[in-house]
Amino acid sequence: MDAFESERAPLPRNMIENSMFEEEPDVVDLAKESTSYPIDSDDVVYEPRSSRLLVRGLGENDLDEDEEDYESSARLLGMSFMNRSSNQRSAASSYTRHQPSGLCSMPSAKTTVVGVLLLVVVVSIIMVIYFVPGCTFTRTGCQKANSTMERIYPISTSDELFPWTELRLPSSVHPVHYDISLHPDLKNMTFKGSVSIKVKVLHETKIIVLHSSDMNITKATFQDEVVHVLEYKPWQQIAIKFPEDLKKGLYVLNINYTANFSNSYDGFYNSSYVDINGTKRVLAATQFEPLAARKAFPCFDEPAFKSTFRIKITRESKYISLSNMPKVKTTDFKNGLQEDEFKESDTMSTYLVAFIVAEFSSYSRNVSDTTVSVYAIPDKKEQVHYALDSAEKLLKFYNNFFEIDYPLSKLDLVAIPDFLAGAMENWGLITFRETTLLVGNNSSPLDKQLVTSVIAHELAHQWFGNLVTMRWWNDLWLNEGFATYMQYMSIKYVFPDLDIGTEFLNVRFKALAKDALNSSHPVSTVVSTPEQVEEMFDSVSYEKGASILLMLNATLTNGEFRKGVIEYLLKYNRSNTESEDLWNSLSQVSKQNLSVSEMMNTWTVHKGFPLVTVKRNGTQVTLSQEHFLLNAENSTDYSSLWHVPLTYVNDSCSVLSSCKQVFHLKDKTAILKLPGEVKWLKFNLRNDGFYIVHYDMEGWKALIDALNGDINVLPYEDRAALINNIFALSRLGRVSFRQVLNLMDYIRNENETAPLTEALFQLDQIYRLLDKRSELNLVSRMTSYIDSHFGSLMESQSWELETSVSKITLRSALLEMACSLNRLNCTTQAKQLFDQWVHSNKTSPIPSDLMRTVFKVAAQTDDGWDVLLNTYKHSIYDSEKHKTLEGLASTQDVRKILWIMKKSLDGSEIQTQDFPLVIHTICRNFAGYLYAWDFVKENWEKITQKFPLGSFPIQSIIMSTTSQFSTKAHLMEAQNFFSSLGAKGSQMRIVQEATETIKQNMRWMENNLSTLRYWL
């Protein structure tokens, strides 16, 4: 599945699949609440913000009552901490332990005897209770319990014992085939269903346990005999008990049921949109990954329970229905309804089943004996052509690369108006957000890069994930890491003009940042609860997974990586696998003196990545490795060692691929002997390895001197990596910020997109931290620093249409930074473009890649904001709507900030799917970030009803609201809030990440504020 959009990059798919929360995806939490952390008011420094807010143009008058509440909460945050702390101390005071006097009195003999007698009585009572058989003590005395097993098995909804005690289903019964009939009622938002499941009993058993959620089961039969169904809702399981063991063999289970459409974005849910004539249209669609097929039909909802499916859907005649397989017939009923029956599916997991009932239009073509179709609502039918062209080219590439043809006869790509993930790889019926599939006439090359990336990711899943599927969610990376890697590899070859290499480099930097925290997790890790499964859809599974595959491919030679992948797909065709299966397939084809399994297990079993330190003395280089871990005082693992395929170049040969040399670092330290003297060494060529490199003072100085002499001594990827690594080392405390500034001096001569955008990103992170702390003097000096290093480039940017993806990427980053810093030339140009666009009735085009920058400037006036809101409501171009929404959320007006948060959460005027994007955008600016934090806290219950705990939307919301905090007051406020959530999320991994990030921000500020004041 594709995620949402991430902060530093458009999209890798869930990360495209789930990555749609900014520009660039569980039921019960069984963990105990963590303790709260009271704060001493002496530690809080309160600084009134009212004057700052007024300077920023935030009016303080005429706010309604709710707005005043949020304004007060945001401004007086520090005071609330002090009040809360004071209350906690007062409440605790009565429990204060008195200091001992230093004297100890002996108990009297009488006291000792009484104490012994009491002890004997208590022990006797306990023994009586323990040994009375089958006795349950209640207010009415000792009563016989039905069974002592009540203490082991949970209680079902019918107050009977539920016969299963684990979240995972038993392995004694496997499904073989499902016949599913559905009748969705789009007027009443309900559906009726029946499922007939042919099951195979592998081991004799008296129970069948499967999944069902939010359904009313009206009848169930087993071998045509009516059976009683037990349900345990917390685990979304149902069970049937039998008086005698079921023998090995095949049986049929039939279940009839009714249900409401899901009120979130998973399961079988309803969606709606307003067409260009103002008519509301409704549709029904599915999103089953990871755990929501059980919301549409009772099933064995785990990846390893693969089966075949035959689906029938009853609908009104004005709709069409789609499913994984081609339609084989339509039957007309007397009541005017029609039933579509679809061909029996290939063997697949339940999370890949899909069906849609809607009023869609499409274009199709035949590609290598597969009918490829792209569907959209009729108003947007003409926006599907780019997607259809791209899908054709990518399908041909994958058929050739994997040497296994796409196995189904049809492939549908469908744009859903209301869809949370970026896309979902349902076999034969891939679903997308409209933003990630449709391309209008005014779409930029960056928009096309995004759409192409998502399509490439989803098509790769048709092999990695669908044809061969991970056995359990702990190895989700086998699906998502591979699809992410293949999306970049395929686009590099099929669409070289899209400059996907720079995007992939940014993705790897993002993965390093995530994996540097103690709250990270191994690529392959233990998961059991629904919340833990949801949390696996993150940067580690997607982007780190892709990164270590790139490193492996760069290490193997002679096409061994491709050969191993083909071997893996052939061997495990239509089966389930674990990580070791992939490594074994690659080892079988590799002719190198290298154990792929041994090397790669160090990258999938350990969390984090190594910091490689390089110290050179003449021709002898001492190499050492350690876990690169921010906030190391909380570390749970100090002993990890990686098998690092170190690549390096030197001053005599540094740019060509043939210059690359390799040294395998397996131990804590090692010695590398050079054949002769060199001026400098650069490790991790083109950043193909997933590690960070630190040089001694002489090593850094030699590299900086080389760049100051000629930037072309290193490829652009290496220059960007040096910038990324030195900022990371500054956060770790291994280099001073003065060293960072020394490297940054060369940037005035830089002309490539990747190093320039990486430098801007890193400086922007610091700028926003300073801004949120109200370090006004340093904010001003940082603005001057950015201006001195990038000002001339900003001024030289064109505001005309541009076709080069590389130039557009750089221009967008430079001009957005320039306008956010209120550079006069930038804001003037943006206002001029916006006015021309408005006065021409939107016929004078704004280059699509500049829309976000222009709209953010325009949104600062009431008139401009109103124009943007009207545009958002009526535009049929989704990339334009997306950028318009970012503009709207960039306002400095408190009332508008509160309005847009409310409307995007309730979905009344802003789609709820975009709520995480709204929060992310608001939090980037000083005016709104505390209001957004307060809003999230006050509406947490509503938010978790819309988005599952642990899901990518929840991850995005939490990090957007907290990642720029850097004070003790904010840390304690965040800890207190998260610890109060209990089962509503206090133990989520993203909560740990948020806390770590705040602490790291605090530490960095403490260590570097004086340096910034001196050197900026």
Short mmCIF file of C-alpha atoms in Angstrom, two decimals, residues 10 59 103 107 152 328 385 431 449 470 496 555 610 718 727 747 800 835 893 896 986 999:
data_model
loop_
_atom_site.label_atom_id
_atom_site.label_comp_id
_atom_site.label_asym_id
_atom_site.label_seq_id
_atom_site.Cartn_x
_atom_site.Cartn_y
_atom_site.Cartn_z
CA PRO A 10 6.87 13.76 -2.57
CA GLY A 59 -6.02 40.00 15.32
CA LEU A 103 16.21 5.86 66.48
CA PRO A 107 8.19 -4.18 69.25
CA ILE A 152 -8.36 -18.54 30.98
CA VAL A 328 -18.32 -12.91 -16.46
CA HIS A 385 -4.49 9.38 -20.22
CA THR A 431 -7.17 1.99 -6.01
CA GLN A 449 6.69 12.34 -11.19
CA MET A 470 5.00 -12.05 3.35
CA PRO A 496 14.81 9.06 -17.25
CA THR A 555 27.35 -4.95 -3.62
CA PRO A 610 26.11 2.11 11.86
CA ASP A 718 28.24 12.57 -2.53
CA PHE A 727 24.23 17.96 10.11
CA ILE A 747 27.46 25.98 -1.14
CA GLU A 800 7.82 31.07 -16.24
CA ASP A 835 -3.62 38.72 -9.43
CA ASP A 893 -5.41 34.40 10.79
CA LYS A 896 -9.29 30.81 9.67
CA SER A 986 0.08 6.09 25.06
CA LYS A 999 14.52 15.87 23.78
#
